[in-house]
Coordinates of C-alpha atoms in Angstrom, one line a residue:
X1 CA 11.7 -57.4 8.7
X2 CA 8.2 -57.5 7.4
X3 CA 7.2 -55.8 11.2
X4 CA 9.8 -53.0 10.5
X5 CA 8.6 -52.4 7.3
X6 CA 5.2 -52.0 8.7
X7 CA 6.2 -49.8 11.6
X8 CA 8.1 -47.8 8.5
X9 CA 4.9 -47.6 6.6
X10 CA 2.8 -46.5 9.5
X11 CA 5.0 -43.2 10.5
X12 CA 4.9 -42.5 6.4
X13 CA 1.1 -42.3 7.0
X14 CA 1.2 -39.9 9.7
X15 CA 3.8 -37.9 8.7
X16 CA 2.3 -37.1 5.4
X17 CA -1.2 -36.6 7.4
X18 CA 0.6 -34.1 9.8
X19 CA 2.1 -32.8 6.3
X20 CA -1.7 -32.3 4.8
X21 CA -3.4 -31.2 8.0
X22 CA -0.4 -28.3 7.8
X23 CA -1.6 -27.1 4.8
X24 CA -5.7 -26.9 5.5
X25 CA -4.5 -24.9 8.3
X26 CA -2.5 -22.2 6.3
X27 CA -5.7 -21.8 3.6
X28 CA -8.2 -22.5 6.3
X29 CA -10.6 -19.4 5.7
X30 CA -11.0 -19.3 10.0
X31 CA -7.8 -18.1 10.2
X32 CA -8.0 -14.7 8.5
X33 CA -9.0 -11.5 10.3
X34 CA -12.4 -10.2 9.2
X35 CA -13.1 -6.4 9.6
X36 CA -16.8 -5.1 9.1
X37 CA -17.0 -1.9 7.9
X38 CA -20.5 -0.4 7.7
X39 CA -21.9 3.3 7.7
X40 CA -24.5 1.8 10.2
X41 CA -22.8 0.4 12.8
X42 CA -22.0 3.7 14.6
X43 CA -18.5 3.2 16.4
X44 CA -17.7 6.7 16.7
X45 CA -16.8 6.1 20.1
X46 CA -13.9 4.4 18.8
X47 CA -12.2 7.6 17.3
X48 CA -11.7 8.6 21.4
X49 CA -8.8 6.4 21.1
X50 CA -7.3 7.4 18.3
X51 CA -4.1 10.1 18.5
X52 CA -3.2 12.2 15.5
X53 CA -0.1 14.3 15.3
X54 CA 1.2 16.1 12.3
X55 CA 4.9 16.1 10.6
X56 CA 5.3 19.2 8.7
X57 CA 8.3 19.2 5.8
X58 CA 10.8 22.1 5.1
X59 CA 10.0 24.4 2.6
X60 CA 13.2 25.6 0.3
X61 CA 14.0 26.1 -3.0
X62 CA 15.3 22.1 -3.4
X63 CA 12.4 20.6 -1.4
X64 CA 9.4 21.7 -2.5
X65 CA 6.5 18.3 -2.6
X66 CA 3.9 18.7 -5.4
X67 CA 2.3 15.3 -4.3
X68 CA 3.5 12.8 -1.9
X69 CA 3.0 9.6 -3.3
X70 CA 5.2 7.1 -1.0
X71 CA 6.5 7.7 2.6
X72 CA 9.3 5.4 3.9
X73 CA 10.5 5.3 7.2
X74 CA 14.2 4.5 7.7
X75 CA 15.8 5.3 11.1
X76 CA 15.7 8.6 12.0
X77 CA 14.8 9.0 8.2
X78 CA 11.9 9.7 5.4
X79 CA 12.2 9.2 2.4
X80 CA 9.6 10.9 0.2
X81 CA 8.3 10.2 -3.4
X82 CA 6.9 13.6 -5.3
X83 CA 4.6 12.4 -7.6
X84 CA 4.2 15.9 -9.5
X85 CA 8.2 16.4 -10.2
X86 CA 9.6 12.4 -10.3
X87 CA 11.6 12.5 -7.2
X88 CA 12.6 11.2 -4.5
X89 CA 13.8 13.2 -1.3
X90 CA 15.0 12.7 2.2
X91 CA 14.0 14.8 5.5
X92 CA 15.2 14.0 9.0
X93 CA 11.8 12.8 11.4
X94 CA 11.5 16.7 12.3
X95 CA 11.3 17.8 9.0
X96 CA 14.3 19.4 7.7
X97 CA 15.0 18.6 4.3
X98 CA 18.5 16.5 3.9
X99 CA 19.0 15.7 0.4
X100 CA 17.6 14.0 -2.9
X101 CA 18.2 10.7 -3.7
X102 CA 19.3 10.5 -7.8
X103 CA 18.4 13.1 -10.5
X104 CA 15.8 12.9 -13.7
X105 CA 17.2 12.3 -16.9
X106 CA 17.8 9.4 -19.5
X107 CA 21.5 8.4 -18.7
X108 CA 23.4 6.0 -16.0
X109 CA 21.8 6.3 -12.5
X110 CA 19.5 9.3 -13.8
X111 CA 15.1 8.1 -13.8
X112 CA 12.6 9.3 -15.9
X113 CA 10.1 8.8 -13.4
X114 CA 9.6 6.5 -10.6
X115 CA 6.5 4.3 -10.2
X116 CA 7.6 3.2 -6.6
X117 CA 11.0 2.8 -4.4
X118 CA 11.9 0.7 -1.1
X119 CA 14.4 0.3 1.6
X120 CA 16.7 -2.9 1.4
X121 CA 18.0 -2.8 5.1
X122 CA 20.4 -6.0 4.3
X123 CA 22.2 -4.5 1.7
X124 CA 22.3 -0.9 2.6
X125 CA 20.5 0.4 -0.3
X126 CA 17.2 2.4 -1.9
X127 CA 15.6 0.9 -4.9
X128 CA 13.8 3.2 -7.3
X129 CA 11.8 1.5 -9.8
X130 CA 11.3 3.8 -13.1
X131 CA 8.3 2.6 -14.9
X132 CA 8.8 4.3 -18.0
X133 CA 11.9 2.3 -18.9
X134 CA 11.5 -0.9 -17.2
X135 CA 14.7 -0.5 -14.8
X136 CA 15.4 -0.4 -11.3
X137 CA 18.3 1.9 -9.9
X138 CA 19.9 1.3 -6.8
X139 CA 21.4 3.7 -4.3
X140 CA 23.7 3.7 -1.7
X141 CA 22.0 4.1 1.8
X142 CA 24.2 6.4 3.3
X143 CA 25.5 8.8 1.3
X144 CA 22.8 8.8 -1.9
X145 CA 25.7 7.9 -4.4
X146 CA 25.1 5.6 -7.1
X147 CA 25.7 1.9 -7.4
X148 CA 24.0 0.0 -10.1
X149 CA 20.8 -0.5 -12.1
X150 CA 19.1 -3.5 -14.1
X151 CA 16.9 -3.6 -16.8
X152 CA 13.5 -5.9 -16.0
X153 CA 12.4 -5.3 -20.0
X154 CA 9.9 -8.1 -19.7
X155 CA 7.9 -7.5 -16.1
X156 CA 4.9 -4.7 -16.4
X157 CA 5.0 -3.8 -12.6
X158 CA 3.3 -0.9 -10.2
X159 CA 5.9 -1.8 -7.9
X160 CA 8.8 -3.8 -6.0
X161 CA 9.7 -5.2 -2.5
X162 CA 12.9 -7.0 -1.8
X163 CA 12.5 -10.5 0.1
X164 CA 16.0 -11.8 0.5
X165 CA 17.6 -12.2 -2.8
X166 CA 14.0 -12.4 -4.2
X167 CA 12.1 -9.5 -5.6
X168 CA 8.4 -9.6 -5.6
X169 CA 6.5 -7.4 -7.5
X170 CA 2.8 -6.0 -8.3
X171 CA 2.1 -7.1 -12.1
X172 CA 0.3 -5.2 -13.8
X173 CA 0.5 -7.4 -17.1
X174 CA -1.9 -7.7 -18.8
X175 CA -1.1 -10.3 -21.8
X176 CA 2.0 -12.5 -22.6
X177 CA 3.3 -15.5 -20.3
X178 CA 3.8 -13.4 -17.1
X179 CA 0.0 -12.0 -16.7
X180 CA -2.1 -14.8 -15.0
X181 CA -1.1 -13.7 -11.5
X182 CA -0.8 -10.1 -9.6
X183 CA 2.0 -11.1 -7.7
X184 CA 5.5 -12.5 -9.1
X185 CA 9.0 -13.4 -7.4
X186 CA 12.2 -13.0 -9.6
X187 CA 15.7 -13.5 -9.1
X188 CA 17.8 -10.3 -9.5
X189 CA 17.9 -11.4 -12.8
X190 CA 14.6 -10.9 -13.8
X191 CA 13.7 -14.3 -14.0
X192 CA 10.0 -15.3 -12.5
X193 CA 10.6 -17.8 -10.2
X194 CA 6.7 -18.0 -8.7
X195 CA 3.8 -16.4 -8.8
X196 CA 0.6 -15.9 -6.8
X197 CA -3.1 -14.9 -6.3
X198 CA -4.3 -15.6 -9.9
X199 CA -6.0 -12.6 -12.2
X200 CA -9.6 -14.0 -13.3
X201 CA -10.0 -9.9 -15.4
X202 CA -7.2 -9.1 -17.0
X203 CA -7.3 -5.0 -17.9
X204 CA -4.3 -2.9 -19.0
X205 CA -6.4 0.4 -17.5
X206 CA -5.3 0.6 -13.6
X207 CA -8.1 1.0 -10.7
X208 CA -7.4 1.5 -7.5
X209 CA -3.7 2.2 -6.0
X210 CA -0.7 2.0 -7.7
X211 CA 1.4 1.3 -5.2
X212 CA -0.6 -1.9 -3.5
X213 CA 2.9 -2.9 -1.6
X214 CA 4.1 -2.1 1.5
X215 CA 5.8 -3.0 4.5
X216 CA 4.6 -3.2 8.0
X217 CA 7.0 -4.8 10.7
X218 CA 9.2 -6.6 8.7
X219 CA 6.6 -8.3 6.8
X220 CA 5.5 -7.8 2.9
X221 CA 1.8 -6.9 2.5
X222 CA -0.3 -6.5 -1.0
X223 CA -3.7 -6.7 -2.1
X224 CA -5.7 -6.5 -5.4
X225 CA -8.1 -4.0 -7.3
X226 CA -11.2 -5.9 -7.5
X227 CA -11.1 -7.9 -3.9
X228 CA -10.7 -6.9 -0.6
X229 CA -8.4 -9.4 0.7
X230 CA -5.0 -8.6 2.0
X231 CA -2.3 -10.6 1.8
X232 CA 0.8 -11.6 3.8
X233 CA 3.7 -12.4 0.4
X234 CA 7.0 -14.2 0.5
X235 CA 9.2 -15.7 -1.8
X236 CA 7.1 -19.0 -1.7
X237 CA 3.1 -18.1 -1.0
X238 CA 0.1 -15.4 -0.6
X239 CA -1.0 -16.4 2.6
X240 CA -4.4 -14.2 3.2
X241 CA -4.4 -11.8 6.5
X242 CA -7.5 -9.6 6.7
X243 CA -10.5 -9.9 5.1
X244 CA -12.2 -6.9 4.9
X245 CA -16.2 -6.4 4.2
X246 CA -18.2 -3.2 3.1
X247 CA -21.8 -4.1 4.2
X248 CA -23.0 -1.0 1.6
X249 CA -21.0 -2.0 -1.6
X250 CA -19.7 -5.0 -3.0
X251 CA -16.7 -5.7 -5.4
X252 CA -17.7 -6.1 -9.3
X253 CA -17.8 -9.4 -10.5
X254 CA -16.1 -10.5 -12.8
X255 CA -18.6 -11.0 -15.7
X256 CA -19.9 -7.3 -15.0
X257 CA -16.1 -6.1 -15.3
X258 CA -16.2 -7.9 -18.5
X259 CA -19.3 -6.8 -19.6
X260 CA -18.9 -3.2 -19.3
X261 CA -14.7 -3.3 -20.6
X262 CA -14.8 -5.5 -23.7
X263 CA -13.2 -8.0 -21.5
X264 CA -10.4 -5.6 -20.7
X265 CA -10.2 -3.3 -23.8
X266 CA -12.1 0.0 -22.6
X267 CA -9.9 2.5 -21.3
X268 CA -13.8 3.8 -20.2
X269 CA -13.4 1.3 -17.0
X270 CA -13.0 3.3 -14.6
X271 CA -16.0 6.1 -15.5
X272 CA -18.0 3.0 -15.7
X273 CA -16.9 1.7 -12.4
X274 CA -17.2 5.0 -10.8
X275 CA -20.7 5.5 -11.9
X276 CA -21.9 1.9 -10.8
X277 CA -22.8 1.0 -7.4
X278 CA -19.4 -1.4 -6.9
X279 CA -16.4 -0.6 -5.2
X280 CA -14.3 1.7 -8.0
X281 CA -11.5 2.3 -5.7
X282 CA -9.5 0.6 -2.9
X283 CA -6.5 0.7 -0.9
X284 CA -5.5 0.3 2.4
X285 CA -2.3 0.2 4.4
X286 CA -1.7 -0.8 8.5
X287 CA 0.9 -1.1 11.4
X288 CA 0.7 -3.3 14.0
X289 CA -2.7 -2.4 15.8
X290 CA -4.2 0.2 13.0
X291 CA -5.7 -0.3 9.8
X292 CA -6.6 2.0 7.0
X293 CA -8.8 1.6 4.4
X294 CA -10.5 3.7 1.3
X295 CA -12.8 3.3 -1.0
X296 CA -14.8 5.3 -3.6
X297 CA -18.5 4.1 -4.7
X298 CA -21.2 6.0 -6.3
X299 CA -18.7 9.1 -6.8
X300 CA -18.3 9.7 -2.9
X301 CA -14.9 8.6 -1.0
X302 CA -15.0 6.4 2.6
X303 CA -12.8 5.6 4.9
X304 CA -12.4 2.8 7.7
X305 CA -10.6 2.7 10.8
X306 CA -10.0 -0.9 12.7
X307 CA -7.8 -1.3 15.1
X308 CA -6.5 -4.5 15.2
X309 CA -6.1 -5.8 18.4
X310 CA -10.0 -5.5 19.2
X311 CA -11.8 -5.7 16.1
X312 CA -13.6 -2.6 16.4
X313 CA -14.5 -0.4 13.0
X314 CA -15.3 3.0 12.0
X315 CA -16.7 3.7 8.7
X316 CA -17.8 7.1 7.4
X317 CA -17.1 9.4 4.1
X318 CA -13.4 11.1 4.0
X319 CA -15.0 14.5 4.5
X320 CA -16.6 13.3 7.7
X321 CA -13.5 11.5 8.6
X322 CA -12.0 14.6 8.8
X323 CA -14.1 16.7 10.6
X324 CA -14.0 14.1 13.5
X325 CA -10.6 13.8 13.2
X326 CA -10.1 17.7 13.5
X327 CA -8.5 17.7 9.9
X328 CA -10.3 20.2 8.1
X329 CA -10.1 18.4 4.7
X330 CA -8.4 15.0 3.8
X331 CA -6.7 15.1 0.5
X332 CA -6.1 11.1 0.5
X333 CA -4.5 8.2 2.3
X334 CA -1.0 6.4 0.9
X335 CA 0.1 3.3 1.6
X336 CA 2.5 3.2 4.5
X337 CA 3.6 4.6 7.8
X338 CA 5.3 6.1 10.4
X339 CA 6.1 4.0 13.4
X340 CA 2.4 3.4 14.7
X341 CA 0.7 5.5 12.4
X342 CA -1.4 5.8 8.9
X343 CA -0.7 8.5 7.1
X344 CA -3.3 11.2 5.5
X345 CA -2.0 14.1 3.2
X346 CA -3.1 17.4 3.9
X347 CA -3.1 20.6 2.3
X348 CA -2.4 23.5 4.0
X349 CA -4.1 26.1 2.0
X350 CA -7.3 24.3 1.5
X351 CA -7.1 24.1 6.0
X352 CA -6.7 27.3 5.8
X353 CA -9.6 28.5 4.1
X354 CA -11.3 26.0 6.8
X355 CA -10.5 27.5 9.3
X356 CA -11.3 31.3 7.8
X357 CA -14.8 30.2 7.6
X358 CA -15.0 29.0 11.4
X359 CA -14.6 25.3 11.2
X360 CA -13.4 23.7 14.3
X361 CA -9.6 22.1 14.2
X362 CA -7.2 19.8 15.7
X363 CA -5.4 22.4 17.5
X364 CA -2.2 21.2 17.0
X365 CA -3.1 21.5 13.2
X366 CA -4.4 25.1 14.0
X367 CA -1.1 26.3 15.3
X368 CA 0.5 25.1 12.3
X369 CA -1.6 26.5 9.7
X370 CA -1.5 30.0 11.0
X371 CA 2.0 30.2 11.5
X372 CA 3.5 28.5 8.3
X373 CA 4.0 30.4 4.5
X374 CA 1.0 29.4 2.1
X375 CA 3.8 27.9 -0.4
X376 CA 4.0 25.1 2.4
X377 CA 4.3 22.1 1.9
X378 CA 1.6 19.1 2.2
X379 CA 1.3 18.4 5.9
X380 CA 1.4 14.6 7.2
X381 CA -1.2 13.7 9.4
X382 CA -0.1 10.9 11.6
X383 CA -3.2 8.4 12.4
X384 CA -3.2 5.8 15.3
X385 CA -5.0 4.1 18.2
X386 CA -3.5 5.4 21.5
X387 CA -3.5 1.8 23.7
X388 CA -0.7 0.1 22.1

């Protein structure tokens, strides 16, 4: 008996050694991918591999885009968030302009505004988040009718993505039991069931994206304002993906972010960011083999290209980005894709005026511009390396 016991005791040990050595491996730092990106490194060479095609959206009286804030892909669907006007619209992969998902207003199913939406595939329905209120409305998949909303009164959030029965959400909370963390898991119900990725500055004034959510292959990515860490979120952990480093600029720390917001109280944050050396802005978004990334410092915009599958970088200012790319002029980057590609927002009338004062385009995007109305509009620029 007392051999047995032993025996017992000895597969205890090593299971709950296997158990640990489990764990070191999911935080061990050697597991995330790190990306370089640096104005010195050249890799231009690296932009011979990259394809860029253009989606342009029909233009009618019910479909005109002031801003595209959101682009979700859904079948032979996407779904489009207009920032300027507060909706949401639908246009088939070609273009033409299907339908819009809900209606503004303050009663049953209507939205005041809408800080983010997503597609839940299991259940056959669109979520739009309305920030104003504090609710989320859902929609049926199909048809666009109206099923049923739910009031989160307690969560401050950016935005939303289902996991299961879970929701996970950006918090933007900045005092009261829920604000330690940026990321939070609730039940349908609203109650927090975890949370991850603690907040070491706590600021009610928002830098960097709003959206910092997405979806790429089936998997639930996010990141944070003041670090340049993606990470890979579930119902149950934050497991960090890509690390990615600026040799140029550096993050703020946070005593400087303290310093120069009364710990969080300065709606001047931002201007003071902005005018520093540090990283003011961030966001980034990727498929399977691309990855995106922006950043402003010292007033002037950047972006980076990686792709994925060889580690290779390119890192420039967005006004050289797209001059390379044939672009003419790169209004901004969003977080999310189509199929393979990062997207870009373009505006037609400012490529136009490129191209009247002899700047070289992207052909493709040259036969556009000259044929289309100058009420078009914003063009989609479709970003991705060609050897998948």
């Amino acid at each position: 008996m007392i051999m047995k016991n032993r025996y017992l005791f000895y597969i205890l040990i090593l299971f709950l050694l296997a158990s640990c050595g489990q764990k070191q491996n999911n935080e061990d730092p050697s597991m995330v991918n790190s990306y370089e990106f640096s104005l010195a490194s050249g890799g231009e060479e690296l932009l011979e591999n990259v394809s860029v095609e253009f989606q342009t959206l029909e233009l009618t009286e019910k479909s005109i885009v002031g801003s595209i804030d959101q682009i979700v892909e859904y079948g032979d669907t996407l779904f489009i968030s207009d920032g300027s006007e507060y909706r949401l619209l639908a246009f088939t992969k070609t273009g033409k302009f299907i339908g819009q998902v809900g209606s503004r207003g303050e009663g049953p199913g209507e939205y005041s505004g809408i800080a983010s939406f997503f597609i839940d595939t299991d259940k056959s329905q669109i979520g739009i988040y309305d920030e104003d209120v504090c609710k989320m409305l859902y929609y049926n998949l199909s048809d666009f009718s109206f099923i049923d909303e739910k009031s989160y009164e307690d969560i401050v959030a950016g935005c939303c993505l289902p996991d299961g029965d879970s929701l996970i959400w950006y918090n933007q909370a900045f005092e009261g039991e829920n604000s330690d963390s940026y990321f939070i898991v609730t039940d349908p119900a609203g109650k927090v069931t975890s949370s991850f990725v603690k907040k070491d500055f706590k600021t009610g004034y928002l830098t960097g994206c709003s959206t910092p959510m997405y979806i790429c292959d089936g998997k639930i990515y996010g990141y944070t304002p003041y670090e340049t860490t993606v990470y890979e979120l579930s119902d149950n952990e934050a497991k960090a993906i890509f690390q990615l480093k600026f040799k140029e600029f550096e993050t703020p720390s946070i005593e400087y972010l303290n310093k120069i917001s009364s710990s969080g109280q300065s709606s001047s944050l931002y201007k003071s960011l902005k005018d520093s050396g540090f990283i003011s802005y961030y966001s980034v978004s990727n498929t399977t083999n691309t990855l995106c990334t922006t950043v402003m410092a010292k007033g002037e915009k950047y972006c980076g290209l990686a792709e994925l599958s060889s580690g290779k970088t390119y890192f420039t200012t967005q006004e050289e980005m797209a001059n390379k790319l044939g672009l003419g002029n790169i209004r901004y980057f969003i977080v999310g894709s189509i199929g393979e590609s990062v997207l870009a927002i373009i505006d037609p009338m400012e490529v136009k005026d490129r191209v009247s004062s002899g700047m070289q385009l992207n052909e493709s995007l040259r036969s556009i511009v000259e044929t289309i109305d100058d009420n078009a509009n914003p063009i989609i620029a479709k970003i991705a390396f060609c050897n998948l």
